[in-house]
Amino acid sequence: MNVIDLRSDTVTVPTPAMREAMANAAVGDDVYGEDPTINELEATAAEMFGKEAGLFVVSGTMGNLTSVLTHCQRGDEFILGKQSHIFRYEAGSAAMYGGLQPNTLEVQPDGTLILEQIRGAIRWDNPHEPVTRLICLENTHGGASGAPVPLAYIEQVAEIAREHNLKLHIDGARIFNAATALNTDVKTLTAPADSVSVCLSKGLCAPVGSVIVGSKDFIKRAHRIRKSLGGGMRQAGILAAAGLISLREMSTRLAEDHTNARLLAEGLAATPYIAVKLEQVRTNMFFFTLKPDAPITVSDLIARLQAEHNIIIRPYNAERGEFRVVTHYWIKQQDVYTVLNAVRSLLGVAVKPIEGAAD
Ligand SMILES: *Cc1c(COP(=O)(O)O)cnc(C)c1O
């Protein structure tokens, strides 16, 4: 029985086509700029995003950190969401390595920051105050249940940035999910941004890596920052070969993951003892809650799903009975039915197994 791992789209392993491309990748020393597959990956990313240049980096964290350090000087301030990945989950790296001060604003349920609050957070030109240099958005927003942030909003933020001579960076770890949900392409969706960081190893299945894109000048300076962070790589075309398949092929199939997330969410919503806010199911992730009167505890449900059904689900907030679920390439429609039947059987809910379900 295969494992159904719903913890995150980071658990995706490379596809057979990726492994084959990796085995056959042309490689060279990328620190000398001589890895043809990395060069192709960077050019392909730049082209897809309509930016002048791209840079392959080790991780999304390195992509964001490299971008932020390239835009800012020590002591500068940058504006971002309090629930953003950069602020919450990147080990304080911008402060640690850049001496930068985050100015955080509350992220709204639709993944946006309130425009008036952004304006209000920008500093005066006064020696008492730090210099505001950068605004960071996240799209889709993981801290807002995977909300896709629309172009019209990004344009408004870019307008504020331009008025105040600030840069705009988008943490687009899941930008292809956003473009898919908004029925647009990434070039259009990120046109207002100065830089974008894109994860290849989440829903796009590559084993390692992110790319950042921006102007030639930005990428040239980012190159030096990446080296200083220890991110200079040698024959990493082996990794870039998988990344090319991510960009070209895996980026076009994410609607399937969104459909499966919705199917699973609706099935859970129709299950007694479970609450799901269906309006928050917009891309490939959502949260659900086990109600207090459920006949099983959060920890028992998790343990038994894994032990008896090979299903792995992450508790998000055990006290509130909250779980997070993320769909991805390795979760098929059949798996959704398997999960629903397993959850219902553990809850002792008398429903007949959903049609088409196998175990
Ligand atoms: C995953 C993720 C990142 C990068 O994380 P790494 O673990 O460093 O690859 C950045 N931003 C968001 C929104 C993410 O979801």
Tab-separated table of C-alpha atoms and ligand atoms in Angstrom:
chain	number	residue	atom	x	y	z
A	1	MET	CA	0.000	0.000	0.000
A	2	ASN	CA	1.517	3.329	-0.963
A	3	VAL	CA	1.870	6.175	1.482
A	4	ILE	CA	-0.531	9.111	1.113
A	5	ASP	CA	1.441	12.040	2.471
A	6	LEU	CA	-0.670	15.186	2.841
A	7	ARG	CA	1.703	17.158	5.084
A	8	SER	CA	3.097	19.397	2.363
A	9	ASP	CA	3.925	19.605	-1.327
A	10	THR	CA	7.576	19.581	-0.226
A	11	VAL	CA	7.279	15.794	0.167
A	12	THR	CA	7.035	15.332	-3.604
A	13	VAL	CA	9.801	13.131	-4.973
A	14	PRO	CA	11.177	13.613	-8.496
A	15	THR	CA	9.219	11.999	-11.325
A	16	PRO	CA	10.715	9.195	-13.476
A	17	ALA	CA	11.164	11.724	-16.322
A	18	MET	CA	13.136	13.957	-13.937
A	19	ARG	CA	15.397	11.116	-12.831
A	20	GLU	CA	16.131	10.295	-16.447
A	21	ALA	CA	16.865	13.927	-17.329
A	22	MET	CA	19.103	14.189	-14.268
A	23	ALA	CA	21.074	11.090	-15.261
A	24	ASN	CA	21.671	12.493	-18.732
A	25	ALA	CA	22.179	16.182	-17.880
A	26	ALA	CA	25.041	18.078	-19.495
A	27	VAL	CA	27.037	19.702	-16.676
A	28	GLY	CA	29.953	22.061	-16.071
A	29	ASP	CA	31.321	24.295	-13.328
A	30	ASP	CA	28.568	26.783	-12.577
A	31	VAL	CA	30.827	29.007	-10.472
A	32	TYR	CA	32.636	29.606	-13.789
A	33	GLY	CA	29.212	30.019	-15.457
A	34	GLU	CA	29.890	26.858	-17.458
A	35	ASP	CA	27.018	24.564	-16.575
A	36	PRO	CA	24.851	24.484	-19.705
A	37	THR	CA	21.832	23.003	-17.940
A	38	ILE	CA	21.868	25.651	-15.197
A	39	ASN	CA	22.276	28.346	-17.835
A	40	GLU	CA	19.280	26.911	-19.658
A	41	LEU	CA	17.228	26.787	-16.464
A	42	GLU	CA	18.017	30.407	-15.629
A	43	ALA	CA	17.257	31.586	-19.165
A	44	THR	CA	14.024	29.595	-19.225
A	45	ALA	CA	12.882	31.040	-15.898
A	46	ALA	CA	13.720	34.585	-17.026
A	47	GLU	CA	11.767	34.063	-20.249
A	48	MET	CA	8.729	32.563	-18.499
A	49	PHE	CA	8.619	35.429	-15.996
A	50	GLY	CA	9.346	38.150	-18.544
A	51	LYS	CA	12.408	39.308	-16.578
A	52	GLU	CA	15.921	39.929	-17.875
A	53	ALA	CA	17.755	37.239	-15.931
A	54	GLY	CA	17.464	34.347	-13.497
A	55	LEU	CA	19.606	32.707	-10.817
A	56	PHE	CA	19.409	29.140	-9.540
A	57	VAL	CA	19.598	28.924	-5.745
A	58	VAL	CA	19.637	26.075	-3.260
A	59	SER	CA	16.287	26.720	-1.571
A	60	GLY	CA	13.361	29.080	-1.300
A	61	THR	CA	14.892	30.518	1.847
A	62	MET	CA	18.114	31.259	-0.023
A	63	GLY	CA	16.089	32.763	-2.885
A	64	ASN	CA	14.260	35.133	-0.582
A	65	LEU	CA	17.347	35.968	1.483
A	66	THR	CA	19.489	36.579	-1.608
A	67	SER	CA	16.774	38.838	-3.042
A	68	VAL	CA	16.224	40.786	0.163
A	69	LEU	CA	19.976	41.255	0.738
A	70	THR	CA	20.399	42.391	-2.874
A	71	HIS	CA	17.690	45.044	-2.533
A	72	CYS	CA	18.635	46.343	0.935
A	73	GLN	CA	21.573	47.747	2.912
A	74	ARG	CA	22.350	47.069	6.595
A	75	GLY	CA	19.950	48.917	8.887
A	76	ASP	CA	17.260	49.223	6.242
A	77	GLU	CA	13.694	48.274	6.952
A	78	PHE	CA	11.494	46.055	4.817
A	79	ILE	CA	7.717	45.723	4.982
A	80	LEU	CA	6.146	42.266	4.961
A	81	GLY	CA	3.360	40.154	6.401
A	82	LYS	CA	3.463	39.007	9.991
A	83	GLN	CA	2.255	35.603	8.754
A	84	SER	CA	4.650	35.513	5.797
A	85	HIS	CA	7.158	32.725	5.271
A	86	ILE	CA	10.063	35.179	5.215
A	87	PHE	CA	9.146	36.549	8.622
A	88	ARG	CA	8.057	33.349	10.314
A	89	TYR	CA	9.947	30.459	8.806
A	90	GLU	CA	13.329	31.603	7.530
A	91	ALA	CA	15.210	31.622	10.819
A	92	GLY	CA	15.371	35.420	11.005
A	93	SER	CA	17.910	35.286	8.183
A	94	ALA	CA	17.427	38.858	6.928
A	95	ALA	CA	18.254	40.136	10.421
A	96	MET	CA	20.984	37.550	10.959
A	97	TYR	CA	22.924	38.129	7.732
A	98	GLY	CA	21.713	41.512	6.547
A	99	GLY	CA	21.152	43.526	9.727
A	100	LEU	CA	17.705	44.299	8.341
A	101	GLN	CA	14.683	45.288	10.368
A	102	PRO	CA	11.332	43.764	9.413
A	103	ASN	CA	8.247	45.964	9.715
A	104	THR	CA	5.364	43.513	9.831
A	105	LEU	CA	1.703	43.996	8.955
A	106	GLU	CA	-1.202	41.643	9.563
A	107	VAL	CA	-1.929	39.376	6.580
A	108	GLN	CA	-5.600	39.390	5.557
A	109	PRO	CA	-7.544	36.160	4.824
A	110	ASP	CA	-7.118	36.835	1.087
A	111	GLY	CA	-3.320	36.921	1.444
A	112	THR	CA	-3.010	40.695	1.059
A	113	LEU	CA	-1.678	43.456	3.294
A	114	ILE	CA	-3.956	46.469	3.776
A	115	LEU	CA	-2.765	49.189	1.389
A	116	GLU	CA	-3.271	52.002	3.902
A	117	GLN	CA	-1.182	50.072	6.411
A	118	ILE	CA	1.601	49.673	3.850
A	119	ARG	CA	1.551	53.429	3.246
A	120	GLY	CA	1.547	54.019	6.988
A	121	ALA	CA	4.526	51.736	7.518
A	122	ILE	CA	6.799	53.624	5.108
A	123	ARG	CA	9.265	55.804	7.034
A	124	TRP	CA	9.849	59.512	6.757
A	125	ASP	CA	13.164	60.854	5.524
A	126	ASN	CA	14.366	61.699	9.011
A	127	PRO	CA	17.588	60.720	10.809
A	128	HIS	CA	15.606	59.158	13.667
A	129	GLU	CA	14.054	56.590	11.407
A	130	PRO	CA	15.356	53.593	9.504
A	131	VAL	CA	15.241	53.721	5.717
A	132	THR	CA	12.376	51.753	4.165
A	133	ARG	CA	13.728	49.953	1.124
A	134	LEU	CA	11.508	47.047	0.172
A	135	ILE	CA	8.009	45.548	0.262
A	136	CYS	CA	7.604	41.750	0.174
A	137	LEU	CA	4.415	39.972	-0.875
A	138	GLU	CA	3.789	36.215	-0.862
A	139	ASN	CA	1.816	34.435	-3.605
A	140	THR	CA	0.116	32.052	-2.990
A	141	HIS	CA	0.075	33.006	0.664
A	142	GLY	CA	0.778	29.994	2.873
A	143	GLY	CA	-0.199	31.958	5.969
A	144	ALA	CA	-3.627	32.598	4.434
A	145	SER	CA	-4.461	29.004	3.554
A	146	GLY	CA	-2.860	29.211	0.102
A	147	ALA	CA	-4.732	32.307	-1.076
A	148	PRO	CA	-3.829	33.418	-4.617
A	149	VAL	CA	-3.134	37.157	-4.632
A	150	PRO	CA	-4.542	38.809	-7.779
A	151	LEU	CA	-2.699	41.034	-10.241
A	152	ALA	CA	-4.873	44.109	-9.583
A	153	TYR	CA	-3.752	44.108	-5.942
A	154	ILE	CA	-0.077	43.535	-6.799
A	155	GLU	CA	-0.262	46.503	-9.182
A	156	GLN	CA	-1.581	48.702	-6.387
A	157	VAL	CA	1.283	47.694	-4.106
A	158	ALA	CA	3.791	48.278	-6.923
A	159	GLU	CA	2.307	51.755	-7.375
A	160	ILE	CA	2.930	52.534	-3.704
A	161	ALA	CA	6.461	51.140	-4.028
A	162	ARG	CA	7.208	53.329	-7.063
A	163	GLU	CA	5.804	56.457	-5.388
A	164	HIS	CA	8.231	55.945	-2.503
A	165	ASN	CA	11.189	54.618	-4.470
A	166	LEU	CA	10.918	51.159	-2.891
A	167	LYS	CA	11.484	47.735	-4.446
A	168	LEU	CA	8.854	45.004	-4.606
A	169	HIS	CA	9.816	41.363	-4.065
A	170	ILE	CA	7.364	38.489	-4.440
A	171	ASP	CA	7.976	35.286	-2.526
A	172	GLY	CA	6.453	33.138	-5.241
A	173	ALA	CA	7.318	29.740	-3.794
A	174	ARG	CA	3.901	28.664	-5.123
A	175	ILE	CA	3.446	31.328	-7.812
A	176	PHE	CA	2.405	28.738	-10.417
A	177	ASN	CA	-0.427	27.652	-8.117
A	178	ALA	CA	-1.500	31.292	-7.935
A	179	ALA	CA	-1.347	31.756	-11.707
A	180	THR	CA	-3.323	28.540	-12.189
A	181	ALA	CA	-6.030	29.560	-9.716
A	182	LEU	CA	-6.262	33.062	-11.191
A	183	ASN	CA	-6.277	31.739	-14.740
A	184	THR	CA	-3.337	33.857	-15.832
A	185	ASP	CA	0.364	33.268	-16.485
A	186	VAL	CA	3.275	33.996	-14.201
A	187	LYS	CA	4.683	36.633	-16.543
A	188	THR	CA	1.533	38.740	-16.228
A	189	LEU	CA	1.073	38.061	-12.534
A	190	THR	CA	4.607	39.079	-11.559
A	191	ALA	CA	5.120	41.907	-14.064
A	192	PRO	CA	4.843	44.616	-11.358
A	193	ALA	CA	7.571	43.010	-9.177
A	194	ASP	CA	11.293	43.821	-9.213
A	195	SER	CA	12.173	40.287	-8.154
A	196	VAL	CA	10.446	36.942	-7.703
A	197	SER	CA	11.590	33.788	-5.918
A	198	VAL	CA	10.082	30.558	-7.273
A	199	CYS	CA	10.267	27.133	-5.664
A	200	LEU	CA	10.995	24.174	-7.954
A	201	SER	CA	10.822	21.544	-5.245
A	202	LYS	CA	7.305	21.942	-3.889
A	203	GLY	CA	4.358	21.150	-6.155
A	204	LEU	CA	6.744	21.191	-9.128
A	205	CYS	CA	8.488	18.028	-7.810
A	206	ALA	CA	12.184	18.865	-8.353
A	207	PRO	CA	14.396	17.394	-5.618
A	208	VAL	CA	16.181	20.692	-4.843
A	209	GLY	CA	16.157	24.326	-5.730
A	210	SER	CA	14.501	27.636	-6.426
A	211	VAL	CA	15.117	30.333	-9.005
A	212	ILE	CA	15.033	34.056	-8.554
A	213	VAL	CA	14.334	36.372	-11.474
A	214	GLY	CA	14.757	40.106	-11.986
A	215	SER	CA	16.715	42.685	-13.966
A	216	LYS	CA	20.231	41.935	-15.252
A	217	ASP	CA	21.685	44.338	-12.721
A	218	PHE	CA	19.717	42.766	-9.850
A	219	ILE	CA	20.808	39.240	-10.795
A	220	LYS	CA	24.432	40.327	-11.212
A	221	ARG	CA	24.473	41.676	-7.659
A	222	ALA	CA	22.462	38.693	-6.384
A	223	HIS	CA	25.144	36.414	-7.807
A	224	ARG	CA	27.738	37.816	-5.416
A	225	ILE	CA	25.323	37.597	-2.462
A	226	ARG	CA	24.519	33.968	-3.307
A	227	LYS	CA	28.249	33.163	-3.354
A	228	SER	CA	28.702	34.860	0.019
A	229	LEU	CA	25.901	32.735	1.464
A	230	GLY	CA	27.671	29.567	0.336
A	231	GLY	CA	25.272	29.029	-2.539
A	232	GLY	CA	27.821	28.806	-5.361
A	233	MET	CA	27.363	25.392	-6.952
A	234	ARG	CA	29.517	23.384	-9.326
A	235	GLN	CA	28.026	20.617	-11.517
A	236	ALA	CA	24.523	21.297	-10.269
A	237	GLY	CA	23.087	20.940	-13.772
A	238	ILE	CA	22.026	17.532	-12.497
A	239	LEU	CA	19.551	19.403	-10.295
A	240	ALA	CA	18.686	22.026	-12.883
A	241	ALA	CA	17.691	19.248	-15.312
A	242	ALA	CA	14.836	18.361	-12.968
A	243	GLY	CA	14.059	22.057	-12.501
A	244	LEU	CA	13.592	22.491	-16.252
A	245	ILE	CA	10.913	19.799	-16.208
A	246	SER	CA	9.354	21.585	-13.226
A	247	LEU	CA	9.103	24.846	-15.134
A	248	ARG	CA	8.084	23.444	-18.496
A	249	GLU	CA	5.817	20.559	-17.581
A	250	MET	CA	4.922	20.359	-13.897
A	251	SER	CA	3.826	24.004	-13.791
A	252	THR	CA	0.972	23.324	-16.225
A	253	ARG	CA	-0.790	20.535	-14.292
A	254	LEU	CA	-1.481	22.189	-10.928
A	255	ALA	CA	-5.215	22.529	-11.572
A	256	GLU	CA	-5.411	18.798	-10.855
A	257	ASP	CA	-4.011	19.374	-7.350
A	258	HIS	CA	-6.501	22.194	-6.770
A	259	THR	CA	-9.387	19.971	-7.898
A	260	ASN	CA	-8.237	17.209	-5.544
A	261	ALA	CA	-7.937	19.660	-2.652
A	262	ARG	CA	-11.505	20.803	-3.280
A	263	LEU	CA	-12.779	17.231	-3.568
A	264	LEU	CA	-11.121	16.288	-0.290
A	265	ALA	CA	-12.318	19.454	1.449
A	266	GLU	CA	-15.907	18.924	0.329
A	267	GLY	CA	-15.797	15.284	1.403
A	268	LEU	CA	-14.454	16.246	4.828
A	269	ALA	CA	-17.005	19.049	5.141
A	270	ALA	CA	-19.743	16.474	4.552
A	271	THR	CA	-18.325	14.255	7.322
A	272	PRO	CA	-19.754	14.517	10.861
A	273	TYR	CA	-17.367	15.866	13.550
A	274	ILE	CA	-15.303	17.761	10.966
A	275	ALA	CA	-15.443	21.462	10.089
A	276	VAL	CA	-13.910	22.960	6.936
A	277	LYS	CA	-14.129	26.545	5.748
A	278	LEU	CA	-14.772	25.748	2.109
A	279	GLU	CA	-14.379	29.368	1.002
A	280	GLN	CA	-10.731	29.099	2.060
A	281	VAL	CA	-10.028	26.225	-0.333
A	282	ARG	CA	-8.595	28.118	-3.284
A	283	THR	CA	-5.452	26.282	-4.357
A	284	ASN	CA	-3.732	23.126	-3.074
A	285	MET	CA	-3.954	23.578	0.703
A	286	PHE	CA	-6.584	23.941	3.372
A	287	PHE	CA	-7.225	23.482	7.052
A	288	PHE	CA	-9.844	21.388	8.765
A	289	THR	CA	-10.897	21.063	12.375
A	290	LEU	CA	-11.877	18.033	14.410
A	291	LYS	CA	-14.818	19.130	16.546
A	292	PRO	CA	-14.550	18.692	20.335
A	293	ASP	CA	-17.363	16.104	20.407
A	294	ALA	CA	-15.544	13.787	17.968
A	295	PRO	CA	-15.162	10.201	19.253
A	296	ILE	CA	-11.384	10.257	18.678
A	297	THR	CA	-8.625	12.634	19.778
A	298	VAL	CA	-6.424	14.576	17.381
A	299	SER	CA	-3.369	12.523	18.274
A	300	ASP	CA	-5.210	9.192	17.967
A	301	LEU	CA	-6.630	10.182	14.603
A	302	ILE	CA	-3.165	11.055	13.311
A	303	ALA	CA	-1.548	7.935	14.753
A	304	ARG	CA	-4.209	5.567	13.452
A	305	LEU	CA	-4.378	7.152	9.994
A	306	GLN	CA	-0.676	6.468	9.697
A	307	ALA	CA	-0.524	3.047	11.348
A	308	GLU	CA	-3.660	1.564	9.804
A	309	HIS	CA	-4.003	3.415	6.514
A	310	ASN	CA	-0.535	4.763	5.601
A	311	ILE	CA	-1.963	8.288	5.543
A	312	ILE	CA	0.159	11.109	6.957
A	313	ILE	CA	-1.551	14.337	8.010
A	314	ARG	CA	0.060	17.113	9.983
A	315	PRO	CA	-1.646	18.586	13.028
A	316	TYR	CA	-1.448	22.333	12.644
A	317	ASN	CA	-2.748	23.392	16.013
A	318	ALA	CA	-3.458	20.314	18.132
A	319	GLU	CA	-5.168	22.323	20.876
A	320	ARG	CA	-7.673	23.775	18.452
A	321	GLY	CA	-8.017	20.380	16.720
A	322	GLU	CA	-6.675	21.927	13.507
A	323	PHE	CA	-5.046	20.031	10.655
A	324	ARG	CA	-3.431	21.226	7.467
A	325	VAL	CA	-3.723	19.302	4.227
A	326	VAL	CA	-1.735	19.914	1.042
A	327	THR	CA	-2.343	18.135	-2.263
A	328	HIS	CA	0.359	17.573	-4.878
A	329	TYR	CA	1.504	15.494	-7.845
A	330	TRP	CA	1.665	12.252	-5.877
A	331	ILE	CA	-1.903	12.550	-4.551
A	332	LYS	CA	-4.350	11.176	-7.093
A	333	GLN	CA	-8.157	11.314	-7.046
A	334	GLN	CA	-8.230	7.698	-5.849
A	335	ASP	CA	-6.143	8.727	-2.819
A	336	VAL	CA	-8.695	11.392	-1.921
A	337	TYR	CA	-11.394	8.719	-1.687
A	338	THR	CA	-9.080	6.482	0.321
A	339	VAL	CA	-8.476	9.296	2.816
A	340	LEU	CA	-12.169	10.119	3.146
A	341	ASN	CA	-13.087	6.492	3.773
A	342	ALA	CA	-10.281	6.093	6.327
A	343	VAL	CA	-11.247	9.239	8.239
A	344	ARG	CA	-14.920	8.236	8.267
A	345	SER	CA	-14.175	4.735	9.481
A	346	LEU	CA	-11.974	6.056	12.307
A	347	LEU	CA	-14.716	8.471	13.304
A	348	GLY	CA	-17.155	5.555	13.354
A	349	VAL	CA	-19.375	7.363	10.913
A	350	ALA	CA	-21.861	5.036	9.265
A	351	VAL	CA	-21.485	5.966	5.651
A	352	LYS	CA	-20.995	3.552	2.836
A	353	PRO	CA	-17.581	3.750	1.213
A	354	ILE	CA	-17.333	6.355	-1.496
A	355	GLU	CA	-17.632	4.858	-4.924
A	356	GLY	CA	-14.434	4.271	-6.809
A	357	ALA	CA	-12.484	3.977	-3.612
A	358	ALA	CA	-9.928	1.269	-3.184
A	359	ASP	CA	-7.698	0.761	-0.212
B	1	LIG	C1	8.500	26.685	1.139
B	1	LIG	C2	8.445	28.134	1.071
B	1	LIG	C3	9.619	28.894	0.990
B	1	LIG	C4	11.010	28.305	0.945
B	1	LIG	O1	11.268	27.290	1.803
B	1	LIG	P1	12.552	26.358	1.702
B	1	LIG	O2	12.242	25.321	2.684
B	1	LIG	O3	13.715	27.173	2.014
B	1	LIG	O4	12.628	25.844	0.301
B	1	LIG	C5	9.493	30.260	0.903
B	1	LIG	N1	8.293	30.839	0.906
B	1	LIG	C6	7.155	30.149	0.964
B	1	LIG	C7	5.845	30.864	0.923
B	1	LIG	C8	7.190	28.767	1.064
B	1	LIG	O5	6.042	28.088	1.143
